[in-house]
């Protein structure tokens, strides 16, 4: 990979913009998910003439790189229930693969109004529930964790493969509300699941040749650096910090989807 030739192909400003936003996306994603809300639009704006599947594939490569590093960092501090994690990951992987396959057949825009309503309800619920995610509020049986986790994996896994932005945030909320986890613990679980869904969606995009490898590598390095910094801050500052970032990202998602629906 010759950096000078990449600069000549894409332009220095474009590369600088993508590197910066990938770092920010990695930071946000490591704390509470939602990095795709920053990284994917950066690709869309900077490369307007590139096909959507190619941008999705490039985004996934960069996101997976950072998320995997973040998951590894969380695993050193958080004790996982690996049996539950494997079951959720299994269903999420299958659903993500199917979601990525579906991208070619269904218009993503048809789902945006429904996602917007869901996001508004999430924001209201999180704001009203001041102690949401501050402490572990439930202790589910193993059987219930498997059932609920499978449903979460199927629904959010499909969404990640089909569209993607905000997947980490949806996973975090699911683990907080359904499982009763603290925000930091929920972030740790969401990172592992998000890695799996990204891998299986990427299998589809790579087989189709939908990715720009040179850009993906540059963005991946910046995304990893952002993830490392974000994970350290999340583990250090705890649940209050993560909750604040979560609310910020949900509001950002609401603005993004509202703009797509009403002004495009």
PDB file of C-alpha atoms in Angstrom:
ATOM      1  CA  UNK A   1       0.000   0.000   0.000  1.00  0.00           C
ATOM      2  CA  UNK A   2       1.637   3.227  -1.233  1.00  0.00           C
ATOM      3  CA  UNK A   3       0.343   6.159   0.819  1.00  0.00           C
ATOM      4  CA  UNK A   4       1.273   8.746  -1.806  1.00  0.00           C
ATOM      5  CA  UNK A   5      -0.719   6.907  -4.470  1.00  0.00           C
ATOM      6  CA  UNK A   6      -3.724   6.745  -2.116  1.00  0.00           C
ATOM      7  CA  UNK A   7      -3.450  10.510  -1.524  1.00  0.00           C
ATOM      8  CA  UNK A   8      -3.334  11.004  -5.298  1.00  0.00           C
ATOM      9  CA  UNK A   9      -6.442   8.815  -5.768  1.00  0.00           C
ATOM     10  CA  UNK A  10      -8.634  10.251  -3.015  1.00  0.00           C
ATOM     11  CA  UNK A  11      -7.092  13.604  -2.035  1.00  0.00           C
ATOM     12  CA  UNK A  12      -5.410  14.588   1.224  1.00  0.00           C
ATOM     13  CA  UNK A  13      -8.453  16.406   2.647  1.00  0.00           C
ATOM     14  CA  UNK A  14     -10.687  13.374   2.045  1.00  0.00           C
ATOM     15  CA  UNK A  15      -8.216  11.056   3.778  1.00  0.00           C
ATOM     16  CA  UNK A  16      -7.790  13.467   6.700  1.00  0.00           C
ATOM     17  CA  UNK A  17     -11.567  13.779   7.090  1.00  0.00           C
ATOM     18  CA  UNK A  18     -12.107  10.009   7.024  1.00  0.00           C
ATOM     19  CA  UNK A  19      -9.230   9.449   9.488  1.00  0.00           C
ATOM     20  CA  UNK A  20     -10.596  12.040  11.930  1.00  0.00           C
ATOM     21  CA  UNK A  21     -14.181  10.811  11.832  1.00  0.00           C
ATOM     22  CA  UNK A  22     -13.039   7.185  12.122  1.00  0.00           C
ATOM     23  CA  UNK A  23     -11.175   8.094  15.322  1.00  0.00           C
ATOM     24  CA  UNK A  24     -14.252   9.855  16.726  1.00  0.00           C
ATOM     25  CA  UNK A  25     -16.466   6.936  15.649  1.00  0.00           C
ATOM     26  CA  UNK A  26     -14.131   4.477  17.363  1.00  0.00           C
ATOM     27  CA  UNK A  27     -14.220   6.513  20.586  1.00  0.00           C
ATOM     28  CA  UNK A  28     -18.020   6.762  20.608  1.00  0.00           C
ATOM     29  CA  UNK A  29     -18.483   3.137  19.581  1.00  0.00           C
ATOM     30  CA  UNK A  30     -16.253   1.801  22.345  1.00  0.00           C
ATOM     31  CA  UNK A  31     -18.267   3.589  25.008  1.00  0.00           C
ATOM     32  CA  UNK A  32     -21.820   2.886  23.937  1.00  0.00           C
ATOM     33  CA  UNK A  33     -21.993   1.934  20.274  1.00  0.00           C
ATOM     34  CA  UNK A  34     -23.281   4.080  17.439  1.00  0.00           C
ATOM     35  CA  UNK A  35     -19.933   4.787  15.781  1.00  0.00           C
ATOM     36  CA  UNK A  36     -21.509   3.966  12.428  1.00  0.00           C
ATOM     37  CA  UNK A  37     -23.603   7.123  12.747  1.00  0.00           C
ATOM     38  CA  UNK A  38     -20.381   9.096  12.369  1.00  0.00           C
ATOM     39  CA  UNK A  39     -18.204   6.874  10.206  1.00  0.00           C
ATOM     40  CA  UNK A  40     -20.764   5.863   7.562  1.00  0.00           C
ATOM     41  CA  UNK A  41     -21.999   9.423   6.846  1.00  0.00           C
ATOM     42  CA  UNK A  42     -18.336  10.503   6.590  1.00  0.00           C
ATOM     43  CA  UNK A  43     -17.887   7.920   3.823  1.00  0.00           C
ATOM     44  CA  UNK A  44     -21.127   8.934   2.104  1.00  0.00           C
ATOM     45  CA  UNK A  45     -20.165  12.617   2.117  1.00  0.00           C
ATOM     46  CA  UNK A  46     -16.536  12.156   1.073  1.00  0.00           C
ATOM     47  CA  UNK A  47     -17.201   9.486  -1.577  1.00  0.00           C
ATOM     48  CA  UNK A  48     -20.594  10.441  -3.066  1.00  0.00           C
ATOM     49  CA  UNK A  49     -19.998   8.560  -6.326  1.00  0.00           C
ATOM     50  CA  UNK A  50     -19.128   5.225  -4.684  1.00  0.00           C
ATOM     51  CA  UNK A  51     -21.814   2.528  -4.485  1.00  0.00           C
ATOM     52  CA  UNK A  52     -23.632   2.113  -1.148  1.00  0.00           C
ATOM     53  CA  UNK A  53     -22.707  -1.601  -0.699  1.00  0.00           C
ATOM     54  CA  UNK A  54     -19.020  -0.713  -1.234  1.00  0.00           C
ATOM     55  CA  UNK A  55     -19.206   2.008   1.424  1.00  0.00           C
ATOM     56  CA  UNK A  56     -21.011  -0.413   3.773  1.00  0.00           C
ATOM     57  CA  UNK A  57     -18.262  -3.003   3.304  1.00  0.00           C
ATOM     58  CA  UNK A  58     -15.477  -0.448   3.844  1.00  0.00           C
ATOM     59  CA  UNK A  59     -17.229   0.829   6.958  1.00  0.00           C
ATOM     60  CA  UNK A  60     -17.603  -2.707   8.334  1.00  0.00           C
ATOM     61  CA  UNK A  61     -13.884  -3.478   7.958  1.00  0.00           C
ATOM     62  CA  UNK A  62     -12.909  -0.343   9.882  1.00  0.00           C
ATOM     63  CA  UNK A  63     -15.616  -0.845  12.520  1.00  0.00           C
ATOM     64  CA  UNK A  64     -14.739  -4.494  13.104  1.00  0.00           C
ATOM     65  CA  UNK A  65     -11.068  -3.629  13.665  1.00  0.00           C
ATOM     66  CA  UNK A  66     -11.856  -1.118  16.389  1.00  0.00           C
ATOM     67  CA  UNK A  67     -14.671  -3.072  18.010  1.00  0.00           C
ATOM     68  CA  UNK A  68     -12.535  -6.214  18.329  1.00  0.00           C
ATOM     69  CA  UNK A  69      -9.830  -4.266  20.191  1.00  0.00           C
ATOM     70  CA  UNK A  70     -12.475  -2.724  22.452  1.00  0.00           C
ATOM     71  CA  UNK A  71     -14.021  -6.149  23.153  1.00  0.00           C
ATOM     72  CA  UNK A  72     -10.596  -7.493  24.138  1.00  0.00           C
ATOM     73  CA  UNK A  73     -10.061  -4.579  26.541  1.00  0.00           C
ATOM     74  CA  UNK A  74     -13.480  -5.037  28.167  1.00  0.00           C
ATOM     75  CA  UNK A  75     -12.904  -8.790  28.549  1.00  0.00           C
ATOM     76  CA  UNK A  76      -9.999  -8.078  30.902  1.00  0.00           C
ATOM     77  CA  UNK A  77     -12.277  -6.195  33.311  1.00  0.00           C
ATOM     78  CA  UNK A  78     -15.749  -7.705  32.844  1.00  0.00           C
ATOM     79  CA  UNK A  79     -16.708 -11.281  33.731  1.00  0.00           C
ATOM     80  CA  UNK A  80     -18.775 -12.729  30.877  1.00  0.00           C
ATOM     81  CA  UNK A  81     -21.324 -15.532  31.034  1.00  0.00           C
ATOM     82  CA  UNK A  82     -19.812 -17.255  28.003  1.00  0.00           C
ATOM     83  CA  UNK A  83     -22.625 -19.781  27.532  1.00  0.00           C
ATOM     84  CA  UNK A  84     -25.169 -16.974  27.134  1.00  0.00           C
ATOM     85  CA  UNK A  85     -22.766 -14.930  25.036  1.00  0.00           C
ATOM     86  CA  UNK A  86     -22.178 -17.797  22.590  1.00  0.00           C
ATOM     87  CA  UNK A  87     -25.918 -18.411  22.109  1.00  0.00           C
ATOM     88  CA  UNK A  88     -26.629 -14.722  21.449  1.00  0.00           C
ATOM     89  CA  UNK A  89     -23.637 -14.509  19.122  1.00  0.00           C
ATOM     90  CA  UNK A  90     -24.812 -17.600  17.200  1.00  0.00           C
ATOM     91  CA  UNK A  91     -28.257 -16.182  16.404  1.00  0.00           C
ATOM     92  CA  UNK A  92     -26.882 -12.690  15.800  1.00  0.00           C
ATOM     93  CA  UNK A  93     -24.362 -14.083  13.309  1.00  0.00           C
ATOM     94  CA  UNK A  94     -27.005 -15.913  11.280  1.00  0.00           C
ATOM     95  CA  UNK A  95     -29.341 -12.914  11.325  1.00  0.00           C
ATOM     96  CA  UNK A  96     -26.550 -10.510  10.345  1.00  0.00           C
ATOM     97  CA  UNK A  97     -25.573 -12.690   7.388  1.00  0.00           C
ATOM     98  CA  UNK A  98     -29.200 -12.790   6.219  1.00  0.00           C
ATOM     99  CA  UNK A  99     -29.527  -9.040   6.767  1.00  0.00           C
ATOM    100  CA  UNK A 100     -26.502  -8.329   4.580  1.00  0.00           C
ATOM    101  CA  UNK A 101     -27.956 -10.604   1.892  1.00  0.00           C
ATOM    102  CA  UNK A 102     -31.231  -8.650   2.060  1.00  0.00           C
ATOM    103  CA  UNK A 103     -29.599  -5.257   1.385  1.00  0.00           C
ATOM    104  CA  UNK A 104     -29.893  -5.835  -2.370  1.00  0.00           C
ATOM    105  CA  UNK A 105     -33.626  -6.622  -2.233  1.00  0.00           C
ATOM    106  CA  UNK A 106     -35.217  -4.158   0.217  1.00  0.00           C
ATOM    107  CA  UNK A 107     -35.044  -0.366   0.288  1.00  0.00           C
ATOM    108  CA  UNK A 108     -33.503   0.681   3.610  1.00  0.00           C
ATOM    109  CA  UNK A 109     -35.527   3.920   3.573  1.00  0.00           C
ATOM    110  CA  UNK A 110     -38.787   2.027   4.151  1.00  0.00           C
ATOM    111  CA  UNK A 111     -37.650   1.129   7.681  1.00  0.00           C
ATOM    112  CA  UNK A 112     -36.462   4.599   8.727  1.00  0.00           C
ATOM    113  CA  UNK A 113     -39.823   5.941  10.058  1.00  0.00           C
ATOM    114  CA  UNK A 114     -40.192   2.892  12.322  1.00  0.00           C
ATOM    115  CA  UNK A 115     -36.591   3.234  13.565  1.00  0.00           C
ATOM    116  CA  UNK A 116     -37.185   6.954  14.273  1.00  0.00           C
ATOM    117  CA  UNK A 117     -40.222   6.194  16.476  1.00  0.00           C
ATOM    118  CA  UNK A 118     -38.267   3.514  18.348  1.00  0.00           C
ATOM    119  CA  UNK A 119     -35.363   5.914  18.946  1.00  0.00           C
ATOM    120  CA  UNK A 120     -37.641   8.645  20.324  1.00  0.00           C
ATOM    121  CA  UNK A 121     -39.197   6.159  22.754  1.00  0.00           C
ATOM    122  CA  UNK A 122     -35.702   4.982  23.791  1.00  0.00           C
ATOM    123  CA  UNK A 123     -34.579   8.575  24.451  1.00  0.00           C
ATOM    124  CA  UNK A 124     -37.657   9.346  26.555  1.00  0.00           C
ATOM    125  CA  UNK A 125     -37.359   6.097  28.513  1.00  0.00           C
ATOM    126  CA  UNK A 126     -33.645   6.573  29.213  1.00  0.00           C
ATOM    127  CA  UNK A 127     -34.122  10.208  30.270  1.00  0.00           C
ATOM    128  CA  UNK A 128     -37.003   9.413  32.650  1.00  0.00           C
ATOM    129  CA  UNK A 129     -35.275   6.371  34.176  1.00  0.00           C
ATOM    130  CA  UNK A 130     -32.481   8.270  35.942  1.00  0.00           C
ATOM    131  CA  UNK A 131     -31.027   5.117  37.493  1.00  0.00           C
ATOM    132  CA  UNK A 132     -31.181   3.073  34.297  1.00  0.00           C
ATOM    133  CA  UNK A 133     -27.954   1.111  33.999  1.00  0.00           C
ATOM    134  CA  UNK A 134     -26.502   2.508  37.220  1.00  0.00           C
ATOM    135  CA  UNK A 135     -26.694  -0.836  39.014  1.00  0.00           C
ATOM    136  CA  UNK A 136     -27.655  -4.381  38.037  1.00  0.00           C
ATOM    137  CA  UNK A 137     -31.427  -4.488  38.513  1.00  0.00           C
ATOM    138  CA  UNK A 138     -32.285  -8.074  37.535  1.00  0.00           C
ATOM    139  CA  UNK A 139     -31.018 -11.588  37.993  1.00  0.00           C
ATOM    140  CA  UNK A 140     -32.552 -13.664  35.220  1.00  0.00           C
ATOM    141  CA  UNK A 141     -32.507 -17.439  35.182  1.00  0.00           C
ATOM    142  CA  UNK A 142     -30.189 -19.095  32.684  1.00  0.00           C
ATOM    143  CA  UNK A 143     -33.185 -20.273  30.634  1.00  0.00           C
ATOM    144  CA  UNK A 144     -34.644 -16.748  30.369  1.00  0.00           C
ATOM    145  CA  UNK A 145     -31.258 -15.302  29.454  1.00  0.00           C
ATOM    146  CA  UNK A 146     -30.973 -17.820  26.620  1.00  0.00           C
ATOM    147  CA  UNK A 147     -34.500 -17.126  25.298  1.00  0.00           C
ATOM    148  CA  UNK A 148     -34.324 -13.334  25.576  1.00  0.00           C
ATOM    149  CA  UNK A 149     -30.758 -13.288  24.308  1.00  0.00           C
ATOM    150  CA  UNK A 150     -31.684 -15.332  21.226  1.00  0.00           C
ATOM    151  CA  UNK A 151     -34.476 -12.895  20.368  1.00  0.00           C
ATOM    152  CA  UNK A 152     -32.135  -9.910  20.859  1.00  0.00           C
ATOM    153  CA  UNK A 153     -29.501 -11.574  18.696  1.00  0.00           C
ATOM    154  CA  UNK A 154     -31.943 -12.285  15.862  1.00  0.00           C
ATOM    155  CA  UNK A 155     -33.542  -8.838  15.732  1.00  0.00           C
ATOM    156  CA  UNK A 156     -30.472  -6.643  16.230  1.00  0.00           C
ATOM    157  CA  UNK A 157     -28.209  -8.990  14.285  1.00  0.00           C
ATOM    158  CA  UNK A 158     -30.471  -8.701  11.239  1.00  0.00           C
ATOM    159  CA  UNK A 159     -30.553  -4.909  11.595  1.00  0.00           C
ATOM    160  CA  UNK A 160     -26.750  -4.760  11.743  1.00  0.00           C
ATOM    161  CA  UNK A 161     -26.281  -6.809   8.589  1.00  0.00           C
ATOM    162  CA  UNK A 162     -29.060  -4.974   6.762  1.00  0.00           C
ATOM    163  CA  UNK A 163     -28.227  -1.396   7.746  1.00  0.00           C
ATOM    164  CA  UNK A 164     -25.935  -1.089  10.761  1.00  0.00           C
ATOM    165  CA  UNK A 165     -25.661   2.413  12.265  1.00  0.00           C
ATOM    166  CA  UNK A 166     -26.574   2.406  15.959  1.00  0.00           C
ATOM    167  CA  UNK A 167     -26.365  -1.382  16.372  1.00  0.00           C
ATOM    168  CA  UNK A 168     -24.079  -1.090  19.404  1.00  0.00           C
ATOM    169  CA  UNK A 169     -26.478   1.350  21.069  1.00  0.00           C
ATOM    170  CA  UNK A 170     -29.451  -0.949  20.474  1.00  0.00           C
ATOM    171  CA  UNK A 171     -27.492  -3.853  21.959  1.00  0.00           C
ATOM    172  CA  UNK A 172     -26.468  -1.811  25.006  1.00  0.00           C
ATOM    173  CA  UNK A 173     -30.071  -0.791  25.689  1.00  0.00           C
ATOM    174  CA  UNK A 174     -31.296  -4.368  25.233  1.00  0.00           C
ATOM    175  CA  UNK A 175     -28.775  -5.683  27.768  1.00  0.00           C
ATOM    176  CA  UNK A 176     -29.617  -2.886  30.237  1.00  0.00           C
ATOM    177  CA  UNK A 177     -33.415  -3.131  29.974  1.00  0.00           C
ATOM    178  CA  UNK A 178     -33.949  -6.855  29.330  1.00  0.00           C
ATOM    179  CA  UNK A 179     -31.029  -8.331  31.282  1.00  0.00           C
ATOM    180  CA  UNK A 180     -30.807  -5.583  33.909  1.00  0.00           C
ATOM    181  CA  UNK A 181     -27.071  -5.057  33.334  1.00  0.00           C
ATOM    182  CA  UNK A 182     -25.102  -1.974  34.309  1.00  0.00           C
ATOM    183  CA  UNK A 183     -24.157   0.237  31.372  1.00  0.00           C
ATOM    184  CA  UNK A 184     -20.469  -0.717  31.453  1.00  0.00           C
ATOM    185  CA  UNK A 185     -21.282  -4.445  31.530  1.00  0.00           C
ATOM    186  CA  UNK A 186     -23.843  -3.975  28.756  1.00  0.00           C
ATOM    187  CA  UNK A 187     -21.226  -2.181  26.640  1.00  0.00           C
ATOM    188  CA  UNK A 188     -18.818  -5.068  27.109  1.00  0.00           C
ATOM    189  CA  UNK A 189     -21.384  -7.658  25.963  1.00  0.00           C
ATOM    190  CA  UNK A 190     -22.474  -5.487  23.041  1.00  0.00           C
ATOM    191  CA  UNK A 191     -18.895  -5.196  21.761  1.00  0.00           C
ATOM    192  CA  UNK A 192     -18.483  -8.974  21.533  1.00  0.00           C
ATOM    193  CA  UNK A 193     -21.836  -9.460  19.776  1.00  0.00           C
ATOM    194  CA  UNK A 194     -21.140  -6.531  17.461  1.00  0.00           C
ATOM    195  CA  UNK A 195     -17.836  -8.146  16.444  1.00  0.00           C
ATOM    196  CA  UNK A 196     -19.642 -11.321  15.445  1.00  0.00           C
ATOM    197  CA  UNK A 197     -22.367  -9.527  13.466  1.00  0.00           C
ATOM    198  CA  UNK A 198     -19.750  -7.434  11.665  1.00  0.00           C
ATOM    199  CA  UNK A 199     -17.750 -10.527  10.705  1.00  0.00           C
ATOM    200  CA  UNK A 200     -20.732 -12.325   9.177  1.00  0.00           C
ATOM    201  CA  UNK A 201     -21.983  -9.224   7.357  1.00  0.00           C
ATOM    202  CA  UNK A 202     -18.453  -8.689   6.049  1.00  0.00           C
ATOM    203  CA  UNK A 203     -18.347 -12.204   4.604  1.00  0.00           C
ATOM    204  CA  UNK A 204     -21.129 -11.131   2.248  1.00  0.00           C
ATOM    205  CA  UNK A 205     -19.606  -7.760   1.330  1.00  0.00           C
ATOM    206  CA  UNK A 206     -16.123  -9.196   0.748  1.00  0.00           C
ATOM    207  CA  UNK A 207     -17.445 -12.060  -1.411  1.00  0.00           C
ATOM    208  CA  UNK A 208     -19.258  -9.446  -3.487  1.00  0.00           C
ATOM    209  CA  UNK A 209     -16.088  -7.319  -3.723  1.00  0.00           C
ATOM    210  CA  UNK A 210     -17.826  -4.412  -2.015  1.00  0.00           C
ATOM    211  CA  UNK A 211     -14.974  -2.713  -0.140  1.00  0.00           C
ATOM    212  CA  UNK A 212     -12.081  -0.279  -0.632  1.00  0.00           C
ATOM    213  CA  UNK A 213      -9.170  -1.972   1.116  1.00  0.00           C
ATOM    214  CA  UNK A 214      -6.703   0.940   1.209  1.00  0.00           C
ATOM    215  CA  UNK A 215      -9.247   3.308   2.755  1.00  0.00           C
ATOM    216  CA  UNK A 216     -10.507   0.599   5.111  1.00  0.00           C
ATOM    217  CA  UNK A 217      -6.986   0.036   6.510  1.00  0.00           C
ATOM    218  CA  UNK A 218      -6.397   3.742   7.167  1.00  0.00           C
ATOM    219  CA  UNK A 219      -9.825   4.107   8.781  1.00  0.00           C
ATOM    220  CA  UNK A 220      -9.322   0.909  10.795  1.00  0.00           C
ATOM    221  CA  UNK A 221      -6.098   2.219  12.371  1.00  0.00           C
ATOM    222  CA  UNK A 222      -7.823   5.456  13.423  1.00  0.00           C
ATOM    223  CA  UNK A 223     -10.903   3.566  14.620  1.00  0.00           C
ATOM    224  CA  UNK A 224      -8.724   1.302  16.778  1.00  0.00           C
ATOM    225  CA  UNK A 225      -7.008   4.311  18.402  1.00  0.00           C
ATOM    226  CA  UNK A 226     -10.407   5.849  19.185  1.00  0.00           C
ATOM    227  CA  UNK A 227     -11.671   2.555  20.615  1.00  0.00           C
ATOM    228  CA  UNK A 228      -8.658   2.192  22.913  1.00  0.00           C
ATOM    229  CA  UNK A 229      -9.134   5.695  24.352  1.00  0.00           C
ATOM    230  CA  UNK A 230     -12.918   5.325  24.688  1.00  0.00           C
ATOM    231  CA  UNK A 231     -12.741   1.945  26.427  1.00  0.00           C
ATOM    232  CA  UNK A 232     -10.232   3.222  28.978  1.00  0.00           C
ATOM    233  CA  UNK A 233     -12.458   6.199  29.801  1.00  0.00           C
ATOM    234  CA  UNK A 234     -15.610   4.047  30.028  1.00  0.00           C
ATOM    235  CA  UNK A 235     -13.965   1.612  32.466  1.00  0.00           C
ATOM    236  CA  UNK A 236     -12.455   4.460  34.469  1.00  0.00           C
ATOM    237  CA  UNK A 237     -15.449   6.831  34.682  1.00  0.00           C
ATOM    238  CA  UNK A 238     -18.167   4.157  34.938  1.00  0.00           C
ATOM    239  CA  UNK A 239     -21.912   3.987  34.320  1.00  0.00           C
ATOM    240  CA  UNK A 240     -22.821   7.682  34.626  1.00  0.00           C
ATOM    241  CA  UNK A 241     -20.359   8.591  31.887  1.00  0.00           C
ATOM    242  CA  UNK A 242     -21.590   5.785  29.627  1.00  0.00           C
ATOM    243  CA  UNK A 243     -25.252   6.731  30.201  1.00  0.00           C
ATOM    244  CA  UNK A 244     -24.550  10.354  29.197  1.00  0.00           C
ATOM    245  CA  UNK A 245     -22.805   9.271  25.991  1.00  0.00           C
ATOM    246  CA  UNK A 246     -25.655   6.841  25.294  1.00  0.00           C
ATOM    247  CA  UNK A 247     -28.270   9.610  25.501  1.00  0.00           C
ATOM    248  CA  UNK A 248     -26.141  11.843  23.286  1.00  0.00           C
ATOM    249  CA  UNK A 249     -25.850   9.146  20.625  1.00  0.00           C
ATOM    250  CA  UNK A 250     -29.588   8.327  20.701  1.00  0.00           C
ATOM    251  CA  UNK A 251     -30.417  12.021  20.204  1.00  0.00           C
ATOM    252  CA  UNK A 252     -27.890  12.156  17.343  1.00  0.00           C
ATOM    253  CA  UNK A 253     -29.574   9.123  15.784  1.00  0.00           C
ATOM    254  CA  UNK A 254     -33.008  10.783  16.102  1.00  0.00           C
ATOM    255  CA  UNK A 255     -31.737  13.912  14.316  1.00  0.00           C
ATOM    256  CA  UNK A 256     -30.094  11.801  11.622  1.00  0.00           C
ATOM    257  CA  UNK A 257     -33.187   9.694  10.874  1.00  0.00           C
ATOM    258  CA  UNK A 258     -35.561  12.681  11.078  1.00  0.00           C
ATOM    259  CA  UNK A 259     -33.404  14.506   8.520  1.00  0.00           C
ATOM    260  CA  UNK A 260     -33.374  11.484   6.216  1.00  0.00           C
ATOM    261  CA  UNK A 261     -37.167  11.128   6.422  1.00  0.00           C
ATOM    262  CA  UNK A 262     -38.347  14.738   6.260  1.00  0.00           C
ATOM    263  CA  UNK A 263     -35.685  16.654   4.357  1.00  0.00           C
ATOM    264  CA  UNK A 264     -34.338  14.247   1.741  1.00  0.00           C
TER     265      UNK A 264
END
